[in-house]
């Protein structure tokens, strides 16, 4: 059996088209243009790439897009000052501070200083609390798990009753919100992590597997239940010899080729979760603009 390759790139493009249309309608009918501010602090090369892609996508959707690039030694006070300005700026509906931050900055203080109504990352405790209480009507859900859920729903429909889901990884950005979303759709959810006993055995019970650990190709084909839906959140850069040359290659947390032989559907890396994550940021920003205009909620 060869599994379906879940095309996150195509799905993200489809969704972005719909967001672009809704953005044009919001401007034409209500004079509101969604505004996204992305703050990047320091020179981390991977973060620079992610932020550039976010800006590009925001512009393509027709958003007001602002980028603040701050020096790596910017003080906590100056970062909080900028966020305060953006919180009070009516042309901005979404604020994202790219993580990780330089070591001298307090990540918790920074993420919690963003107004919950502009927290399109879904990291503020108000949004975390709403998600964990199943109150998602006016909450912002973190972009990566929100994108994963849409891809799983394409395979399995919107109700996961009777299905078991295993989330490998317990981060606040992916693992925990992912588990909350799966639970909201009636899956029986297990969260695994580095202290889990017999991880392969636990994963083998799952109809839905979410891999979010940051370990290249860790989840092998023989860890999977035949017919499982597998979503690979990992983005690992590995060095690989190709024709005597060392090249950098992106790979996920799942051994993709092995998984294809066992699962029903698998997301590739790249081209799976990544493009969906960026598009969900646009979705959240449009939603924030609509909420601010009194059109949703
Ligand atoms: N760095 C890696 N992923 C993310 C994300 O989803 N949001 C932010 N703000 N930073 C990140």
XYZ file of C-alpha atoms and ligand atoms in Angstrom:
308
model
C 0.000 0.000 0.000
C 1.220 3.513 -0.739
C -0.238 6.299 1.351
C -1.667 9.566 0.093
C 0.835 12.425 0.162
C -1.035 15.284 1.833
C -0.248 18.355 -0.249
C -0.026 21.154 2.307
C 1.310 23.598 -0.247
C -1.691 23.200 -2.561
C -4.136 23.366 0.341
C -2.415 26.472 1.715
C -2.606 28.163 -1.680
C -6.318 27.389 -1.977
C -6.953 28.796 1.473
C -4.828 31.878 0.747
C -6.950 32.569 -2.340
C -10.081 32.553 -0.236
C -8.420 34.818 2.370
C -7.385 37.231 -0.414
C -10.973 37.387 -1.693
C -12.375 37.944 1.809
C -9.769 40.646 2.427
C -10.806 42.522 -0.718
C -14.467 42.256 0.325
C -13.711 43.516 3.847
C -11.979 46.566 2.382
C -14.680 47.226 -0.230
C -17.646 46.735 2.112
C -16.300 48.062 5.421
C -13.166 50.068 4.616
C -11.054 47.752 6.819
C -7.678 46.373 5.695
C -6.203 43.611 7.907
C -2.860 44.749 9.357
C -0.105 42.358 10.459
C 3.013 43.500 12.347
C 5.902 41.048 12.567
C 8.704 41.790 15.017
C 12.064 40.081 14.607
C 14.904 40.579 17.061
C 18.441 39.549 16.088
C 19.917 37.730 13.124
C 18.853 34.080 13.457
C 18.987 32.930 9.793
C 16.040 30.491 9.983
C 13.887 33.183 11.633
C 14.847 35.669 8.907
C 13.560 33.237 6.267
C 10.307 32.562 8.146
C 9.644 36.278 8.652
C 10.358 37.110 5.007
C 7.851 34.426 3.947
C 5.228 35.766 6.355
C 5.627 39.299 4.999
C 5.431 38.080 1.415
C 2.290 36.090 2.107
C 0.640 38.975 3.986
C 1.266 41.303 1.052
C -0.060 38.713 -1.414
C -3.281 38.491 0.628
C -3.693 42.278 0.365
C -2.862 43.023 4.007
C -1.204 46.074 5.483
C 2.096 44.405 6.369
C 4.698 45.887 8.703
C 8.021 44.419 9.748
C 10.069 45.671 12.694
C 13.625 44.330 12.621
C 15.347 45.068 15.916
C 19.018 44.616 16.787
C 19.954 41.497 18.756
C 20.878 43.586 21.807
C 17.581 45.523 22.004
C 16.493 45.927 25.629
C 13.414 44.309 27.114
C 12.023 47.781 27.800
C 12.328 48.800 24.138
C 10.683 45.566 22.934
C 7.783 46.055 25.367
C 7.545 49.710 24.273
C 7.162 48.697 20.624
C 4.516 46.098 21.497
C 2.626 48.707 23.511
C 2.619 51.021 20.464
C 1.390 48.206 18.203
C -1.294 47.245 20.745
C -2.662 50.795 20.482
C -2.341 51.112 16.675
C -5.793 50.687 15.086
C -4.298 49.797 11.695
C -2.695 46.665 13.218
C -4.892 43.613 13.908
C -2.212 40.992 14.396
C 1.136 41.149 16.211
C 3.712 38.370 15.964
C 7.064 38.400 17.716
C 9.227 35.778 16.035
C 10.659 33.194 18.439
C 13.185 32.225 19.671
C 14.254 35.519 21.237
C 17.861 36.418 22.122
C 18.758 34.990 25.533
C 18.619 38.260 27.509
C 14.918 38.777 26.713
C 12.086 37.312 28.789
C 9.983 35.349 26.285
C 7.046 34.944 28.641
C 6.858 38.670 29.449
C 7.052 39.518 25.738
C 4.379 37.076 24.537
C 2.039 38.020 27.412
C 2.390 41.754 26.647
C 0.626 41.365 23.286
C -3.064 42.284 23.526
C -5.068 39.012 23.478
C -7.255 40.496 20.708
C -4.161 40.923 18.482
C -2.395 37.711 19.533
C -2.550 35.924 16.170
C 0.024 33.365 17.418
C -2.410 32.272 20.148
C 0.328 32.361 22.827
C -1.357 34.749 25.294
C -2.773 32.918 28.315
C -6.246 34.315 27.556
C -6.175 32.481 24.223
C -4.462 29.412 25.720
C -7.209 29.274 28.375
C -10.028 29.682 25.876
C -8.635 26.865 23.722
C -8.181 24.553 26.680
C -11.794 25.269 27.742
C -12.994 24.509 24.187
C -14.109 28.133 23.770
C -12.645 28.732 20.313
C -15.376 31.009 18.900
C -13.368 34.129 19.742
C -9.964 32.649 20.597
C -6.844 32.656 18.443
C -5.564 29.119 17.953
C -1.790 28.688 17.360
C -1.127 28.514 13.621
C 0.721 25.190 13.319
C -1.867 23.029 15.119
C -4.709 24.939 13.413
C -3.191 24.070 10.018
C -2.625 20.429 11.025
C -6.264 20.020 12.028
C -7.502 21.243 8.629
C -5.296 18.679 6.875
C -6.497 15.853 9.138
C -10.128 16.891 8.585
C -9.601 16.568 4.825
C -8.698 12.911 5.384
C -11.095 11.939 8.185
C -13.928 14.481 8.291
C -14.608 16.819 11.206
C -15.456 14.306 13.924
C -12.759 11.976 15.274
C -15.107 9.996 17.568
C -13.740 6.533 18.265
C -10.290 7.392 16.880
C -7.139 7.497 18.938
C -4.657 10.315 18.411
C -1.073 10.373 19.653
C 0.781 13.687 19.830
C 4.537 13.234 20.146
C 5.902 16.404 21.767
C 4.457 18.581 24.521
C 5.466 22.114 23.521
C 3.214 25.088 24.162
C 3.407 26.047 20.468
C 2.413 22.687 18.982
C 1.916 19.644 21.238
C -0.446 21.028 23.884
C -2.719 23.094 21.595
C -2.754 20.201 19.106
C -4.017 17.870 21.821
C -6.753 20.369 22.768
C -7.959 20.631 19.158
C -8.009 16.851 18.706
C -9.934 16.454 21.962
C -12.442 19.103 20.842
C -13.118 16.877 17.820
C -13.726 13.849 20.075
C -10.461 11.955 19.501
C -9.044 9.940 22.391
C -5.791 11.808 22.891
C -2.415 10.758 24.291
C 0.488 13.199 24.610
C 3.930 11.565 24.520
C 7.305 13.100 25.317
C 10.907 12.246 26.156
C 9.897 10.454 29.387
C 7.269 8.237 27.747
C 7.860 4.494 28.182
C 7.707 2.399 24.984
C 7.055 5.291 22.606
C 6.901 3.036 19.505
C 4.278 0.887 21.245
C 2.128 3.919 22.104
C 2.417 5.409 18.598
C 1.460 2.025 17.102
C -2.002 2.318 18.719
C -2.778 5.624 17.001
C -5.177 6.298 14.130
C -3.812 9.866 14.034
C -0.117 10.603 14.701
C 1.268 14.116 15.159
C 5.064 14.260 15.278
C 6.472 17.433 16.823
C 9.760 16.579 18.502
C 12.542 17.954 16.305
C 14.333 14.607 15.800
C 15.096 13.810 12.143
C 13.310 10.684 10.824
C 12.658 9.418 14.368
C 9.263 7.827 13.741
C 9.767 4.678 11.678
C 7.342 2.789 9.471
C 7.080 -0.098 11.936
C 5.968 2.332 14.676
C 2.782 3.070 12.717
C -0.593 1.398 12.704
C -1.543 0.448 9.141
C -3.951 3.075 7.796
C -2.921 5.849 10.215
C -3.006 9.522 9.242
C 0.427 10.979 9.969
C 1.191 14.687 10.322
C 4.868 15.636 10.491
C 5.521 19.000 12.160
C 9.313 18.555 12.310
C 11.591 20.808 10.270
C 15.129 19.477 10.731
C 18.139 20.614 8.735
C 20.498 17.717 8.122
C 23.730 17.447 6.184
C 23.635 14.844 3.440
C 26.262 13.575 0.976
C 24.941 13.919 -2.577
C 27.406 12.944 -5.377
C 30.372 13.581 -3.098
C 29.058 17.008 -2.034
C 27.677 17.873 1.392
C 24.253 19.473 1.071
C 21.768 20.713 3.627
C 18.433 18.990 3.395
C 15.160 19.539 5.240
C 13.631 16.483 6.828
C 10.771 15.855 9.215
C 10.414 13.823 12.417
C 8.883 10.930 10.471
C 10.777 8.583 8.177
C 8.642 9.629 5.204
C 9.493 6.793 2.784
C 8.819 4.131 5.414
C 5.610 5.839 6.541
C 4.299 5.891 2.962
C 4.336 2.074 2.981
C 2.187 1.733 6.115
C 0.020 4.807 6.656
C -3.122 5.952 4.819
C -1.889 9.551 4.477
C 1.316 11.402 5.360
C 2.369 15.063 5.214
C 5.751 15.616 3.509
C 8.563 17.904 4.705
C 8.889 20.362 3.071
C 5.466 21.054 1.520
C 3.213 19.813 4.315
C 2.654 21.616 7.600
C 4.967 24.605 6.859
C 2.909 26.339 4.152
C -0.298 25.731 6.134
C 1.208 27.388 9.224
C 1.905 30.637 7.360
C -1.559 30.643 5.823
C -3.214 30.139 9.222
C -1.406 33.264 10.395
C -3.178 35.145 7.601
C -6.451 33.448 8.562
C -6.050 34.585 12.173
C -5.156 38.140 11.114
C -8.182 38.423 8.820
C -10.327 37.048 11.635
C -8.901 39.600 14.049
C -9.723 42.429 11.618
C -13.273 41.099 11.240
C -13.673 40.787 15.020
C -12.391 44.371 15.486
C -14.960 45.556 12.918
C -17.735 43.767 14.854
C -18.312 41.265 12.059
C -17.572 38.044 13.966
C -17.619 36.680 17.470
N 9.068 30.434 15.767
C 8.820 29.192 15.297
N 7.483 28.998 15.160
C 6.898 30.139 15.567
C 5.542 30.553 15.639
O 4.587 29.827 15.330
N 5.342 31.819 16.090
C 6.354 32.641 16.458
N 6.048 33.851 16.905
N 7.626 32.275 16.383
C 7.881 31.037 15.945
